[in-house]
PDB file of C-alpha atoms in Angstrom:
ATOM      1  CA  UNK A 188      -9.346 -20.078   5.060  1.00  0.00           C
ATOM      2  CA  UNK A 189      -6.176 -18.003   4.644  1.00  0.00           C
ATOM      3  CA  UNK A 190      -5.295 -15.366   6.996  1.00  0.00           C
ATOM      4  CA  UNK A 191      -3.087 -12.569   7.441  1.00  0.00           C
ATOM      5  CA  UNK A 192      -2.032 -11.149  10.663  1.00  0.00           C
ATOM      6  CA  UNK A 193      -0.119  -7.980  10.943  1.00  0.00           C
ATOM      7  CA  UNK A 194       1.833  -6.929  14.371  1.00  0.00           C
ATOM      8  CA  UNK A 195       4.537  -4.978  15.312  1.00  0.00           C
ATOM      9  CA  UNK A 196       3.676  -0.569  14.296  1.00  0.00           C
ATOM     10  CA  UNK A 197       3.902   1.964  16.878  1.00  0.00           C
ATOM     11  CA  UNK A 198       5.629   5.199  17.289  1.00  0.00           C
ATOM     12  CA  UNK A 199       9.088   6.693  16.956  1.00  0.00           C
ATOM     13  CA  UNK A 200      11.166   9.512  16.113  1.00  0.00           C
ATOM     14  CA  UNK A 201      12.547  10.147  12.584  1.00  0.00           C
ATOM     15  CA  UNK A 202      15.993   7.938  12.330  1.00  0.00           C
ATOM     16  CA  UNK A 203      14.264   5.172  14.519  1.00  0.00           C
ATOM     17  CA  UNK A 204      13.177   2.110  13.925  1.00  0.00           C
ATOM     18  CA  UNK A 205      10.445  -0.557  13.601  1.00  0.00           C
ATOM     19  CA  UNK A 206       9.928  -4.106  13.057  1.00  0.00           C
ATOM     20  CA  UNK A 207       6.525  -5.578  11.598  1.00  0.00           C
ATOM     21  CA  UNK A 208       5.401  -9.004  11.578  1.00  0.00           C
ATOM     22  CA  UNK A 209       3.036 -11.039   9.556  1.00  0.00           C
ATOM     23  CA  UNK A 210       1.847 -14.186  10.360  1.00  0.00           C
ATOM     24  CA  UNK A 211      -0.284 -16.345   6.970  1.00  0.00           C
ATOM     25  CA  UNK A 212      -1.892 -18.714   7.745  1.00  0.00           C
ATOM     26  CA  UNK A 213      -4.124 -21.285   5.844  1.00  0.00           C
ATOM     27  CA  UNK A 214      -1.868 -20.453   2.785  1.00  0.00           C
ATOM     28  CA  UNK A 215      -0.456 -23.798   1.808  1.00  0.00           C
ATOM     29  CA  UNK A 216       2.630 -24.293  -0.839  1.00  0.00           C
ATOM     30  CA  UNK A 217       1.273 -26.005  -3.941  1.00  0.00           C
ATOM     31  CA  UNK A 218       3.258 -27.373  -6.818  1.00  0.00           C
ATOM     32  CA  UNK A 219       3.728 -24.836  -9.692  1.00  0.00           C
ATOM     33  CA  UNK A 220       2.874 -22.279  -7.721  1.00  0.00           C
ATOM     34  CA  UNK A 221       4.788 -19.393  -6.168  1.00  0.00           C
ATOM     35  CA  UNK A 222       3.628 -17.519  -3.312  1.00  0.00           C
ATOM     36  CA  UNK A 223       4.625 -13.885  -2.564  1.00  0.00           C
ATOM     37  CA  UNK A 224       4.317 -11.598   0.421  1.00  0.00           C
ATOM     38  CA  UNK A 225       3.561  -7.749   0.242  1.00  0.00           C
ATOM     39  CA  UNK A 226       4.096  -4.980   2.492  1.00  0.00           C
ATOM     40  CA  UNK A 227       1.931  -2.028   1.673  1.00  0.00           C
ATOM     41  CA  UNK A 228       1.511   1.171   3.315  1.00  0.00           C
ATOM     42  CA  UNK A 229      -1.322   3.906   3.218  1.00  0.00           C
ATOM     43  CA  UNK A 230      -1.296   7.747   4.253  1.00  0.00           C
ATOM     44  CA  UNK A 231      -4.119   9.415   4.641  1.00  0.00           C
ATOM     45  CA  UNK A 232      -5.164  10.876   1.403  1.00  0.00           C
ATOM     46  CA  UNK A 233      -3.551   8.631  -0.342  1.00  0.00           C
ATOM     47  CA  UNK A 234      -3.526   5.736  -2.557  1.00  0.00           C
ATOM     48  CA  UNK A 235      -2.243   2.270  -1.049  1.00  0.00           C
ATOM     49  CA  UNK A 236       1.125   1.699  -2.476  1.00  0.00           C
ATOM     50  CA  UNK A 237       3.357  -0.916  -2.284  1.00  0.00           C
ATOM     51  CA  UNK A 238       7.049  -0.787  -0.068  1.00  0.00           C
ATOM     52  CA  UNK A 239       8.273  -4.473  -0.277  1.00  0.00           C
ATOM     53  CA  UNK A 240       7.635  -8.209  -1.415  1.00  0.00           C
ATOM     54  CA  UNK A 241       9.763 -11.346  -1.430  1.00  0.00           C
ATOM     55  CA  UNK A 242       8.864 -15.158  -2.075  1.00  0.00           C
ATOM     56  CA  UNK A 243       8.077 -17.054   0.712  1.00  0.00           C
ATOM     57  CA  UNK A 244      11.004 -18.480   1.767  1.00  0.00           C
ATOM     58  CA  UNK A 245      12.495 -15.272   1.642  1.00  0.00           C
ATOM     59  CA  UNK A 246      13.850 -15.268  -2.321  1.00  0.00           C
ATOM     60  CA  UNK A 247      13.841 -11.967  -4.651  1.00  0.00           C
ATOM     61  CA  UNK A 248      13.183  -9.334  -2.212  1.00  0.00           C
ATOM     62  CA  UNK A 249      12.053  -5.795  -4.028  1.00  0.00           C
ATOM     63  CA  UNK A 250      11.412  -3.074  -2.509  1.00  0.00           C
ATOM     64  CA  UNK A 251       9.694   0.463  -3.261  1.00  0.00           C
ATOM     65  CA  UNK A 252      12.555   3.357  -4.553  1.00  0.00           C
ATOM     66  CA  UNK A 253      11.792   5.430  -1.818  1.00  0.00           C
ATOM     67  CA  UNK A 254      12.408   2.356   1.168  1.00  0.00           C
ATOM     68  CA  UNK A 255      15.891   0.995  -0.460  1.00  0.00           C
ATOM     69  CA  UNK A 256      18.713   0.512   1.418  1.00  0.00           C
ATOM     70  CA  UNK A 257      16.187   1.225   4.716  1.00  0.00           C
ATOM     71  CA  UNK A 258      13.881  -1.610   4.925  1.00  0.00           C
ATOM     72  CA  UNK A 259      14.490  -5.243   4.408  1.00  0.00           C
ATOM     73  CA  UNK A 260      11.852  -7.767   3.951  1.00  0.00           C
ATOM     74  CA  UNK A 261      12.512 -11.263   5.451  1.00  0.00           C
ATOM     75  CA  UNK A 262      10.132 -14.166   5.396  1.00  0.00           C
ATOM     76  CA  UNK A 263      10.387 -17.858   7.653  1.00  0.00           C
ATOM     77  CA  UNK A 264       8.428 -20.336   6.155  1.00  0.00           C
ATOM     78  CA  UNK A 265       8.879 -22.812   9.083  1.00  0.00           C
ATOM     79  CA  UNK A 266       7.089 -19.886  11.097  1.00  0.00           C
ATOM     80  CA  UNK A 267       4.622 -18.547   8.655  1.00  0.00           C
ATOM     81  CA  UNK A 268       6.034 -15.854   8.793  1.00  0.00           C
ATOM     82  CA  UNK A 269       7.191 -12.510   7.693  1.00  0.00           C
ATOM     83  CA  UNK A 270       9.333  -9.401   9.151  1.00  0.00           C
ATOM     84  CA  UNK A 271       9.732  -5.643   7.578  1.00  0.00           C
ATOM     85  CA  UNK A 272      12.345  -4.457   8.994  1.00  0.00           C
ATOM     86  CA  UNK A 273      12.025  -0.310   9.036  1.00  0.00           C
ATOM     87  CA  UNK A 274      15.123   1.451   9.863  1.00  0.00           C
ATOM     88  CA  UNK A 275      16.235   5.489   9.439  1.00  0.00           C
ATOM     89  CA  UNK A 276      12.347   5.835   9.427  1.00  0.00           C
ATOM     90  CA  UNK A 277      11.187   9.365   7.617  1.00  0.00           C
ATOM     91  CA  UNK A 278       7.812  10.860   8.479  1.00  0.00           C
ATOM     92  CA  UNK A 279       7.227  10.967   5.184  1.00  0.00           C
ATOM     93  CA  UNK A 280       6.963   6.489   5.913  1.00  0.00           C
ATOM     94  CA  UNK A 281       4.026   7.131   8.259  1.00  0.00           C
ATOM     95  CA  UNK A 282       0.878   5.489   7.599  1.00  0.00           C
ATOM     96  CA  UNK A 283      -0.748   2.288   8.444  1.00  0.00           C
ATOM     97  CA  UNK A 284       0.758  -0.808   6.787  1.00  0.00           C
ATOM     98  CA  UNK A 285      -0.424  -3.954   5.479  1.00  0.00           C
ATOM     99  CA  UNK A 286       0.570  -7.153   4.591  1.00  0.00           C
ATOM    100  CA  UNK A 287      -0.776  -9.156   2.271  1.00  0.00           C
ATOM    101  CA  UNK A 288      -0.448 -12.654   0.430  1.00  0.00           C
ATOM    102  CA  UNK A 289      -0.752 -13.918  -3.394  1.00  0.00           C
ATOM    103  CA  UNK A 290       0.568 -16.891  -5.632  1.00  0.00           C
ATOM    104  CA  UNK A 291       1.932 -16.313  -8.780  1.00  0.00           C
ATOM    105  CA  UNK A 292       1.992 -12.939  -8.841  1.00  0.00           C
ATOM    106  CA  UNK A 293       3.912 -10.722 -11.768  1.00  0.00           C
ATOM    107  CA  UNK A 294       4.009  -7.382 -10.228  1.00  0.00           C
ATOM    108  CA  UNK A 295       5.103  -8.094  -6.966  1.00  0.00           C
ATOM    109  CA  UNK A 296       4.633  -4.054  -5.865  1.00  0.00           C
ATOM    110  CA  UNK A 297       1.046  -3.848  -6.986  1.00  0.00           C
ATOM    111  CA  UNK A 298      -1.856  -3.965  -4.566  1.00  0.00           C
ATOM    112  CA  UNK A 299      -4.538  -6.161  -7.522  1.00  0.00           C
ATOM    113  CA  UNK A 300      -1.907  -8.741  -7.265  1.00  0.00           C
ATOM    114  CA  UNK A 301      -2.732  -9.987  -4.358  1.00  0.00           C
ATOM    115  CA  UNK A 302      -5.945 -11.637  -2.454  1.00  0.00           C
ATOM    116  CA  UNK A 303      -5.586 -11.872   0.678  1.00  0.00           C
ATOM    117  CA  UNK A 304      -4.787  -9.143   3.375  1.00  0.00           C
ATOM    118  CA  UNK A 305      -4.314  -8.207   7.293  1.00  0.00           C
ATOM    119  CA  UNK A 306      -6.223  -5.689   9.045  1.00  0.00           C
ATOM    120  CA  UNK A 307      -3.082  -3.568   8.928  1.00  0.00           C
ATOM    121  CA  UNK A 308      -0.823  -1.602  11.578  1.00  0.00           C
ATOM    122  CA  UNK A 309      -0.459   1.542  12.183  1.00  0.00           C
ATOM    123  CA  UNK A 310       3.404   3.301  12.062  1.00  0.00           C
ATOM    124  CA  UNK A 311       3.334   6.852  13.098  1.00  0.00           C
ATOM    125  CA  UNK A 312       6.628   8.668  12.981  1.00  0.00           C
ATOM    126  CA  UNK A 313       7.230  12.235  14.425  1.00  0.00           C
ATOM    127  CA  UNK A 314      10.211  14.518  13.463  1.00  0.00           C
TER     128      UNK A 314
END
């Protein structure tokens, strides 16, 4: 049974930052197969959208427009797992965030790409 385990959210000012984790678990590595992991965040009122993914293992990071050059997606596969890194936070970046697991996925940013999610944690950030 796979699952995802999100840690890390919290408070701070605009221009601080954050570090998430995600621990996946029961996810093995299969031949043929690539697996991915998401971040995804959600304001309320809004739809869930995707910020970053990258390979496990850490290859082909991509990350949202609006998070470039501010967050950076890591991922240890000796320790299962996986870091967002959330610097020069906005409050516009509030919201809780997610992360989530899939093989073989094509659109790396899209939520329907992947099957398996965390219970998600919550960033708040005041100006």
């Amino acid at each position: 049974q796979v699952q995802v385990v999100e840690s890390g959210g919290g408070s701070v000012q605009a221009g601080g930052s954050l570090r998430l984790s995600c621990v996946v678990s029961g996810f093995p590595y299969r031949t043929n197969s690539v697996r991915y992991m998401g971040w995804f965040r959600q304001a309320p009122g809004k739809e869930r959208e995707g910020v970053a993914a990258v390979i496990f293992g850490g290859a082909r990071p991509q990350y949202a427009d609006s998070v470039k050059g501010r967050f950076t997606i890591s991922q240890d596969n000796v320790k299962n797992t996986g870091y967002l890194q959330m610097n020069s936070l906005k409050p516009e970046d509030a919201g809780m965030y997610y992360c989530a697991a899939g093989r073989d996925v094509v659109a790396p940013l899209k939520v329907n790409e992947y099957g398996y999610w965390g219970q998600g944690s919550q960033v708040t950030v005041s100006s």
